[in-house]
């Protein structure tokens, strides 16, 4: 479909209700309309080309032009464009995909996979499974869920309730109910106290978690939800030793661990899963995004044999497991996801991430030289820098400062798409990125920071 930029803007402003967008401003600025993809690059409706350094929403792992995924979709469309999984029915791609997913996660303790369409839904159904499980095994008092500050688990009513970001709660009347308990984010950078070592920080926040569990009563707590590396909350790489101590604590108190691998799954951290990188043995896992390189929507909630056995007991009692969405295991989405996993294997994408990640992390650390950058952090092919007004003290810009938005808009000018999260600038490029492209990414990031710095100086905000 060939449309003009002017027509796109006119119709967008009239009719397209944009998610996660300032609704008033977008009507003045108009949308940024992408029309084409080519490897790690995208092109807009005015012919401008951008290096997509966040893979869309941390998700297009194989870039924007993988022919094999398009072919896999077409072939499945021709053969069987839809069939459902309710009532024991199935379609071949979803069977093959669940098998492949369990093969990949068996060492993490996963045994069965239920599909959905988005990360939010996968987490939502994980919550329902956790409650159903404890009811089925005769522990109906275990209801509360622990989630962390800065967590991002999605936007459905329950996933947004687990999310630990104020912006996702304000005016949505969330969190819902009183079943979500909040605990600390493992960010030593943000929350370490003066003079406190990283190890002391971990002991303190794990101690606070234990105190919370004891105060509430372990027999009332069902599960702990967590991303191995927090993404939308600011790319929080957990403090060293955190996961080991948290898991020991949860095990002691019979609290299930739900690992939200929606961003970290499938190579992002340099291992197949964030759980591999941090030695996490979860009871449930949620995956989405890179599962299909996001060419089509599909997600899954994976459960251990122990949890599945409990759910089966409940199903026996109730006549069935009365949960599932129309598009769960959609054959075309599943066929594309299956082909994605085949490509990861055949091209050794995880090995590629391990090979290029040191260069990526080196260039990321190099950004700390810039007058507006106070710190950097990352793992594998995910990273972030902290933008500050005063480099010496680490003082940040005022909330909503135009300089923060300027860093992103300057990126557009130089052909780079990054993601701003409060004072954090995040990057998470397609996993197929090469070393020269990593250089291009960080060269462009430097140019956009320079443009923003010039504006900050012109406004008298920085020396
Ligand atoms: C860790 C994590 N969980 C869940 C979600 C929600 O996924 P979706 O937007 O597909 O509902 C996201 C989205 O960014 C995420 O980063």
Coordinates of C-alpha atoms and ligand atoms in Angstrom, one line a residue:
X1 CA 0.0 0.0 0.0
X2 CA 1.6 3.3 -1.1
X3 CA 0.2 6.2 0.9
X4 CA 1.6 9.7 1.3
X5 CA 3.0 11.0 4.5
X6 CA 0.3 13.8 4.5
X7 CA -2.5 11.2 4.3
X8 CA -1.0 9.1 7.0
X9 CA -0.8 12.0 9.4
X10 CA -4.3 13.3 8.6
X11 CA -5.9 9.9 9.1
X12 CA -3.8 9.0 12.1
X13 CA -4.6 12.1 14.0
X14 CA -8.3 11.6 13.3
X15 CA -8.7 8.0 14.2
X16 CA -5.7 6.1 15.7
X17 CA -5.7 5.9 19.5
X18 CA -2.0 5.3 20.2
X19 CA -1.0 3.1 23.2
X20 CA 1.6 4.6 25.6
X21 CA 1.5 8.0 24.0
X22 CA 0.7 11.6 25.2
X23 CA -2.7 11.8 23.6
X24 CA -2.7 15.6 23.3
X25 CA 0.8 16.0 21.9
X26 CA 0.6 13.3 19.3
X27 CA -2.3 15.2 17.7
X28 CA 0.1 18.2 17.3
X29 CA 3.2 16.4 16.3
X30 CA 1.6 13.6 14.2
X31 CA 2.9 10.0 14.2
X32 CA 6.2 8.6 13.0
X33 CA 5.1 6.1 10.4
X34 CA 7.4 3.2 9.6
X35 CA 6.9 1.6 6.2
X36 CA 9.8 -0.7 5.6
X37 CA 12.3 -3.0 7.3
X38 CA 15.7 -4.1 6.3
X39 CA 17.8 -6.1 8.8
X40 CA 18.3 -3.9 11.9
X41 CA 17.1 -0.8 10.1
X42 CA 13.6 0.6 9.5
X43 CA 12.5 3.3 7.1
X44 CA 9.7 5.9 7.6
X45 CA 7.1 7.2 5.1
X46 CA 9.4 10.1 4.2
X47 CA 12.2 7.7 3.2
X48 CA 14.4 8.3 6.4
X49 CA 16.3 5.3 7.6
X50 CA 16.9 4.4 11.3
X51 CA 19.0 1.9 13.1
X52 CA 16.4 0.3 15.4
X53 CA 18.4 0.0 18.6
X54 CA 15.5 -1.3 20.7
X55 CA 14.3 -3.9 18.2
X56 CA 10.8 -2.2 18.2
X57 CA 9.8 -3.0 21.8
X58 CA 12.8 -5.1 22.7
X59 CA 11.4 -7.8 20.5
X60 CA 12.3 -8.2 16.8
X61 CA 15.3 -10.4 17.5
X62 CA 15.9 -11.4 13.9
X63 CA 15.6 -7.9 12.5
X64 CA 12.9 -6.6 10.2
X65 CA 13.3 -8.6 7.0
X66 CA 13.7 -12.3 7.8
X67 CA 12.4 -14.0 4.7
X68 CA 12.1 -17.5 6.3
X69 CA 9.6 -16.2 8.8
X70 CA 7.4 -14.6 6.1
X71 CA 7.5 -17.9 4.2
X72 CA 6.6 -20.0 7.3
X73 CA 3.6 -17.8 7.8
X74 CA 2.5 -18.0 4.2
X75 CA 2.8 -21.7 4.1
X76 CA 0.8 -22.2 7.2
X77 CA -1.9 -19.7 6.0
X78 CA -2.4 -21.8 2.9
X79 CA -2.5 -25.1 4.9
X80 CA -4.7 -24.2 7.9
X81 CA -5.1 -20.5 8.8
X82 CA -6.8 -21.2 12.2
X83 CA -7.6 -23.9 14.5
X84 CA -8.1 -23.9 18.3
X85 CA -6.8 -25.9 21.2
X86 CA -10.0 -26.0 23.4
X87 CA -11.5 -29.3 24.3
X88 CA -8.4 -31.3 23.5
X89 CA -8.2 -30.2 19.9
X90 CA -4.9 -29.1 18.5
X91 CA -3.0 -28.0 15.4
X92 CA 0.4 -29.3 14.4
X93 CA 2.4 -26.1 14.7
X94 CA 1.4 -25.6 18.3
X95 CA 2.2 -29.2 19.2
X96 CA 5.6 -28.9 17.6
X97 CA 6.2 -25.5 19.3
X98 CA 5.3 -26.6 22.8
X99 CA 7.6 -29.6 22.3
X100 CA 10.4 -27.4 21.2
X101 CA 9.9 -24.9 24.0
X102 CA 9.9 -27.7 26.7
X103 CA 13.1 -29.2 25.1
X104 CA 14.7 -25.8 25.5
X105 CA 13.6 -25.3 29.1
X106 CA 13.5 -28.8 30.6
X107 CA 16.9 -28.1 32.3
X108 CA 15.1 -25.2 34.0
X109 CA 12.4 -27.5 35.3
X110 CA 9.6 -26.7 32.8
X111 CA 7.3 -29.4 31.7
X112 CA 4.2 -28.0 29.9
X113 CA 3.4 -24.9 27.9
X114 CA 0.2 -23.0 27.5
X115 CA 0.0 -20.3 24.8
X116 CA -1.5 -16.9 24.7
X117 CA -1.0 -13.7 22.6
X118 CA 1.0 -11.3 24.6
X119 CA 3.4 -11.0 27.5
X120 CA 0.7 -9.4 29.6
X121 CA -1.7 -12.3 29.0
X122 CA 1.1 -14.9 29.7
X123 CA 1.6 -13.2 33.1
X124 CA -2.1 -12.9 33.8
X125 CA -2.6 -16.6 33.2
X126 CA 0.4 -17.3 35.3
X127 CA -1.4 -15.6 38.2
X128 CA -4.5 -17.6 37.6
X129 CA -2.5 -20.8 37.5
X130 CA -0.8 -20.0 40.7
X131 CA -4.1 -19.4 42.5
X132 CA -5.7 -22.4 40.9
X133 CA -2.7 -24.6 41.9
X134 CA -2.8 -23.7 45.6
X135 CA -6.6 -24.1 45.8
X136 CA -6.2 -27.5 44.1
X137 CA -3.5 -28.8 46.4
X138 CA -5.4 -27.7 49.6
X139 CA -3.5 -24.5 50.4
X140 CA -6.2 -22.0 49.6
X141 CA -4.8 -19.4 51.9
X142 CA -1.7 -18.9 49.7
X143 CA -3.0 -16.0 47.6
X144 CA -0.6 -13.0 47.8
X145 CA 1.9 -12.2 45.1
X146 CA 5.2 -10.4 45.6
X147 CA 6.4 -8.2 42.9
X148 CA 9.2 -5.6 42.8
X149 CA 9.7 -1.9 42.5
X150 CA 10.4 -1.0 38.9
X151 CA 8.9 -4.4 37.7
X152 CA 7.2 -4.4 34.3
X153 CA 4.9 -7.3 33.7
X154 CA 2.4 -5.8 31.3
X155 CA -0.8 -3.9 31.1
X156 CA -3.8 -6.2 31.7
X157 CA -5.5 -5.5 35.0
X158 CA -3.5 -8.1 36.9
X159 CA -0.2 -7.8 35.0
X160 CA -0.4 -4.0 35.5
X161 CA -1.1 -4.6 39.2
X162 CA 2.2 -6.6 39.4
X163 CA 4.0 -3.9 37.5
X164 CA 5.9 -1.6 40.0
X165 CA 5.8 1.7 38.0
X166 CA 3.6 4.5 39.2
X167 CA 2.7 5.6 35.7
X168 CA 1.0 2.3 35.1
X169 CA -1.3 2.6 38.1
X170 CA -2.2 6.3 38.1
X171 CA -5.9 6.9 37.3
X172 CA -6.4 3.3 36.2
X173 CA -7.5 2.4 39.8
X174 CA -4.6 0.0 40.1
X175 CA -3.2 -2.1 41.6
X176 CA -6.4 -4.1 42.0
X177 CA -7.3 -5.7 45.3
X178 CA -4.8 -6.2 48.1
X179 CA -3.0 -9.3 46.9
X180 CA 0.1 -7.6 45.5
X181 CA 3.0 -7.0 47.9
X182 CA 5.9 -4.9 46.9
X183 CA 9.6 -5.5 47.5
X184 CA 12.8 -3.8 46.4
X185 CA 14.4 -3.7 43.0
X186 CA 17.9 -5.2 43.0
X187 CA 19.4 -2.0 41.6
X188 CA 22.6 -1.2 43.6
X189 CA 23.1 1.9 41.4
X190 CA 19.8 3.4 42.4
X191 CA 19.3 2.1 45.9
X192 CA 22.7 1.2 47.4
X193 CA 23.3 3.4 50.4
X194 CA 26.4 5.5 50.9
X195 CA 29.2 3.3 52.0
X196 CA 27.2 0.1 51.5
X197 CA 28.9 -2.6 49.4
X198 CA 27.0 -4.5 46.7
X199 CA 27.0 -7.6 48.9
X200 CA 25.7 -5.6 51.9
X201 CA 23.0 -4.2 49.6
X202 CA 21.9 -7.7 48.6
X203 CA 21.8 -8.8 52.2
X204 CA 19.7 -5.8 53.2
X205 CA 17.1 -6.1 50.4
X206 CA 16.9 -9.9 50.8
X207 CA 16.5 -9.4 54.5
X208 CA 13.7 -6.9 53.9
X209 CA 12.0 -9.5 51.6
X210 CA 12.3 -12.1 54.4
X211 CA 10.8 -9.6 56.9
X212 CA 7.9 -9.0 54.5
X213 CA 7.3 -12.7 54.2
X214 CA 7.4 -13.2 57.9
X215 CA 5.1 -10.2 58.6
X216 CA 2.5 -11.3 56.1
X217 CA 2.9 -15.0 56.9
X218 CA 4.4 -17.4 54.3
X219 CA 1.2 -19.4 54.4
X220 CA -0.6 -16.5 52.8
X221 CA 2.0 -15.9 50.0
X222 CA 1.7 -17.8 46.7
X223 CA 4.3 -16.5 44.4
X224 CA 7.2 -14.1 43.6
X225 CA 7.1 -12.6 40.1
X226 CA 10.3 -11.2 38.6
X227 CA 12.2 -10.4 35.4
X228 CA 15.7 -11.9 35.5
X229 CA 16.9 -8.4 34.3
X230 CA 14.3 -5.7 34.8
X231 CA 13.6 -4.1 31.4
X232 CA 11.1 -1.2 31.2
X233 CA 11.9 -0.3 34.8
X234 CA 15.3 0.9 33.7
X235 CA 17.4 -2.1 32.5
X236 CA 18.2 -3.2 36.0
X237 CA 21.0 -5.8 36.0
X238 CA 20.6 -7.5 39.4
X239 CA 23.2 -7.0 42.0
X240 CA 25.7 -9.9 42.3
X241 CA 24.5 -12.8 44.4
X242 CA 20.9 -11.5 44.5
X243 CA 19.2 -14.4 42.7
X244 CA 20.9 -17.1 44.7
X245 CA 19.8 -15.6 48.0
X246 CA 16.2 -14.8 46.9
X247 CA 15.7 -18.3 45.6
X248 CA 16.9 -19.9 48.8
X249 CA 14.5 -17.7 50.7
X250 CA 11.5 -18.5 48.5
X251 CA 12.2 -22.2 48.7
X252 CA 12.4 -22.1 52.5
X253 CA 8.9 -20.5 52.5
X254 CA 7.3 -22.6 49.8
X255 CA 6.7 -19.6 47.6
X256 CA 6.5 -20.2 43.8
X257 CA 8.9 -18.3 41.6
X258 CA 7.5 -17.0 38.3
X259 CA 10.3 -15.8 35.9
X260 CA 9.1 -13.2 33.4
X261 CA 11.4 -13.9 30.5
X262 CA 9.3 -11.7 28.1
X263 CA 12.4 -9.6 27.3
X264 CA 15.2 -11.8 28.4
X265 CA 14.1 -15.0 26.7
X266 CA 15.9 -16.4 23.6
X267 CA 19.4 -15.1 23.7
X268 CA 19.1 -11.5 24.9
X269 CA 21.5 -12.0 27.8
X270 CA 23.9 -14.2 25.9
X271 CA 22.3 -17.5 27.1
X272 CA 19.0 -19.0 25.9
X273 CA 17.2 -17.5 29.0
X274 CA 17.9 -15.0 31.7
X275 CA 17.3 -17.9 34.0
X276 CA 20.4 -19.5 32.6
X277 CA 22.5 -16.4 33.0
X278 CA 21.5 -16.0 36.7
X279 CA 21.1 -19.6 37.8
X280 CA 17.4 -19.3 38.3
X281 CA 15.2 -22.4 38.6
X282 CA 11.6 -21.1 38.3
X283 CA 8.3 -22.9 38.9
X284 CA 6.6 -21.0 36.0
X285 CA 8.1 -19.0 33.2
X286 CA 6.5 -16.5 30.8
X287 CA 7.9 -15.9 27.3
X288 CA 6.7 -13.7 24.3
X289 CA 8.5 -11.1 22.0
X290 CA 11.6 -13.0 20.7
X291 CA 9.6 -16.2 20.7
X292 CA 8.4 -15.3 17.2
X293 CA 10.9 -12.4 16.7
X294 CA 7.5 -10.6 17.1
X295 CA 6.6 -11.2 13.5
X296 CA 3.3 -12.4 14.8
X297 CA 1.8 -12.2 18.3
X298 CA 2.4 -15.2 20.5
X299 CA 3.3 -15.9 24.1
X300 CA 3.5 -18.8 26.5
X301 CA 3.3 -19.6 30.2
X302 CA 5.5 -22.6 31.0
X303 CA 4.9 -24.6 34.1
X304 CA 6.9 -27.3 36.1
X305 CA 5.7 -30.9 36.4
X306 CA 4.7 -30.2 40.0
X307 CA 2.6 -27.2 39.1
X308 CA 1.0 -29.0 36.2
X309 CA 0.1 -32.0 38.4
X310 CA -1.6 -29.6 40.9
X311 CA -3.5 -27.9 38.0
X312 CA -4.6 -31.3 36.8
X313 CA -6.0 -32.2 40.2
X314 CA -8.0 -28.9 40.1
X315 CA -9.2 -29.7 36.6
X316 CA -10.4 -33.1 37.8
X317 CA -12.4 -31.4 40.6
X318 CA -13.9 -28.7 38.3
X319 CA -14.5 -30.9 35.2
X320 CA -11.9 -28.9 33.2
X321 CA -9.2 -26.2 33.4
X322 CA -11.6 -23.4 32.4
X323 CA -9.1 -20.9 31.0
X324 CA -7.8 -20.2 27.5
X325 CA -8.0 -17.6 24.8
X326 CA -9.4 -18.0 21.3
X327 CA -6.0 -17.4 19.6
X328 CA -3.9 -19.6 22.0
X329 CA -1.6 -21.6 19.8
X330 CA -2.8 -19.9 16.7
X331 CA -1.3 -22.1 14.0
X332 CA 0.2 -19.3 11.9
X333 CA 1.8 -17.6 14.9
X334 CA 3.0 -21.0 16.2
X335 CA 4.5 -21.8 12.8
X336 CA 6.4 -18.5 12.7
X337 CA 7.6 -19.1 16.3
X338 CA 8.8 -22.6 15.4
X339 CA 10.7 -21.3 12.5
X340 CA 12.2 -18.6 14.7
X341 CA 13.5 -21.2 17.1
X342 CA 14.9 -23.2 14.1
X343 CA 16.8 -20.1 12.9
X344 CA 18.2 -19.5 16.4
X345 CA 19.6 -23.0 16.4
X346 CA 20.8 -23.2 12.8
X347 CA 22.5 -19.8 12.9
X348 CA 23.7 -20.2 16.5
X349 CA 22.1 -16.8 17.4
X350 CA 22.9 -17.3 21.1
X351 CA 26.6 -18.0 20.3
X352 CA 26.5 -14.9 18.1
X353 CA 25.2 -12.8 21.0
X354 CA 28.0 -14.1 23.2
X355 CA 30.6 -13.2 20.5
X356 CA 29.5 -9.6 19.9
X357 CA 28.3 -8.8 23.4
X358 CA 31.8 -7.9 24.8
X359 CA 32.2 -5.3 22.0
X360 CA 28.6 -4.0 22.7
X361 CA 29.3 -3.7 26.4
X362 CA 32.7 -2.1 25.8
X363 CA 31.2 0.6 23.6
X364 CA 28.3 1.0 26.1
X365 CA 30.8 1.6 28.9
X366 CA 32.6 4.1 26.7
X367 CA 29.6 6.3 26.7
X368 CA 30.4 7.1 30.3
X369 CA 33.0 9.6 29.0
X370 CA 30.2 11.8 27.8
X371 CA 29.4 14.9 30.0
X372 CA 25.7 13.9 30.2
X373 CA 26.3 10.3 31.2
X374 CA 26.9 9.2 34.8
X375 CA 26.9 5.4 34.5
X376 CA 26.1 2.5 32.3
X377 CA 25.1 -1.1 32.8
X378 CA 24.1 -4.1 30.7
X379 CA 24.4 -7.7 30.0
X380 CA 24.5 -9.5 26.6
X381 CA 22.8 -7.3 24.0
X382 CA 20.9 -5.1 26.4
X383 CA 22.2 -2.0 28.0
X384 CA 21.5 1.4 29.4
X385 CA 23.1 4.7 30.3
X386 CA 22.1 7.1 33.0
X387 CA 21.6 10.7 31.8
X388 CA 22.5 13.4 34.3
X389 CA 22.6 17.2 34.5
X390 CA 25.6 17.2 36.9
X391 CA 28.1 14.5 36.1
X392 CA 30.1 15.0 39.3
X393 CA 27.2 14.5 41.7
X394 CA 25.0 12.4 39.5
X395 CA 22.1 14.9 39.9
X396 CA 19.5 14.0 37.3
X397 CA 17.4 16.4 35.1
X398 CA 14.0 17.5 36.5
X399 CA 11.2 15.1 35.8
X400 CA 9.8 15.8 32.3
X401 CA 12.8 18.0 31.3
X402 CA 12.8 18.6 27.6
X403 CA 16.5 17.6 27.5
X404 CA 15.6 14.0 28.1
X405 CA 13.1 14.0 25.2
X406 CA 15.7 15.8 23.2
X407 CA 18.1 12.9 23.4
X408 CA 15.5 10.7 21.7
X409 CA 14.5 13.3 19.1
X410 CA 18.2 14.0 18.3
X411 CA 18.5 10.2 17.8
X412 CA 15.8 10.4 15.1
X413 CA 17.7 13.2 13.5
X414 CA 20.9 11.2 13.2
X415 CA 19.0 7.9 12.3
X416 CA 18.9 6.1 15.6
X417 CA 16.0 4.8 17.7
X418 CA 16.6 4.4 21.4
X419 CA 14.2 4.2 24.3
X420 CA 14.1 6.7 27.1
X421 CA 12.9 5.4 30.5
X422 CA 12.9 8.2 33.0
X423 CA 16.6 9.2 33.1
X424 CA 17.7 6.0 31.5
X425 CA 18.4 5.6 27.8
X426 CA 18.0 1.9 26.9
X427 CA 19.2 -0.1 23.9
X428 CA 18.4 -3.6 23.0
X429 CA 19.1 -4.1 19.3
X430 CA 18.2 -7.1 17.1
X431 CA 20.3 -10.1 18.1
X432 CA 21.7 -10.3 14.5
X433 CA 23.6 -7.0 14.9
X434 CA 27.2 -7.1 13.8
X435 CA 30.3 -5.4 15.3
X436 CA 30.4 -2.7 12.7
X437 CA 26.7 -2.0 13.3
X438 CA 27.4 -1.9 17.0
X439 CA 29.9 0.8 16.3
X440 CA 27.4 2.7 14.2
X441 CA 24.8 2.4 17.0
X442 CA 27.1 4.0 19.6
X443 CA 28.6 6.5 17.2
X444 CA 25.1 7.7 16.6
X445 CA 24.2 7.6 20.3
X446 CA 27.2 9.9 20.9
X447 CA 26.0 12.3 18.2
X448 CA 22.5 12.5 19.7
X449 CA 24.0 13.1 23.1
X450 CA 26.1 15.9 21.7
X451 CA 23.0 17.5 20.1
X452 CA 21.1 17.3 23.4
X453 CA 24.1 18.7 25.3
X454 CA 24.3 21.7 23.0
X455 CA 20.7 22.4 23.7
X456 CA 21.2 21.9 27.5
X457 CA 24.1 24.4 27.3
X458 CA 22.1 26.9 25.3
X459 CA 19.4 26.7 27.9
X460 CA 21.9 27.3 30.6
X461 CA 21.3 23.9 32.2
X462 CA 24.8 22.6 31.8
X463 CA 28.2 24.2 31.8
Ligands
LIG1 C1 9.2 -8.2 31.1 C2 7.9 -7.9 30.4 N1 6.8 -8.6 30.8 C3 5.7 -8.4 30.1 C4 5.5 -7.5 29.1 C5 4.2 -7.3 28.5 O1 4.2 -7.8 27.2 P1 3.1 -7.4 26.2 O2 3.4 -5.9 25.8 O3 3.3 -8.3 25.0 O4 1.8 -7.6 26.8 C6 6.6 -6.8 28.7 C7 6.6 -5.8 27.6 O5 7.5 -5.0 27.4 C8 7.9 -7.0 29.4 O6 8.9 -6.3 29.1

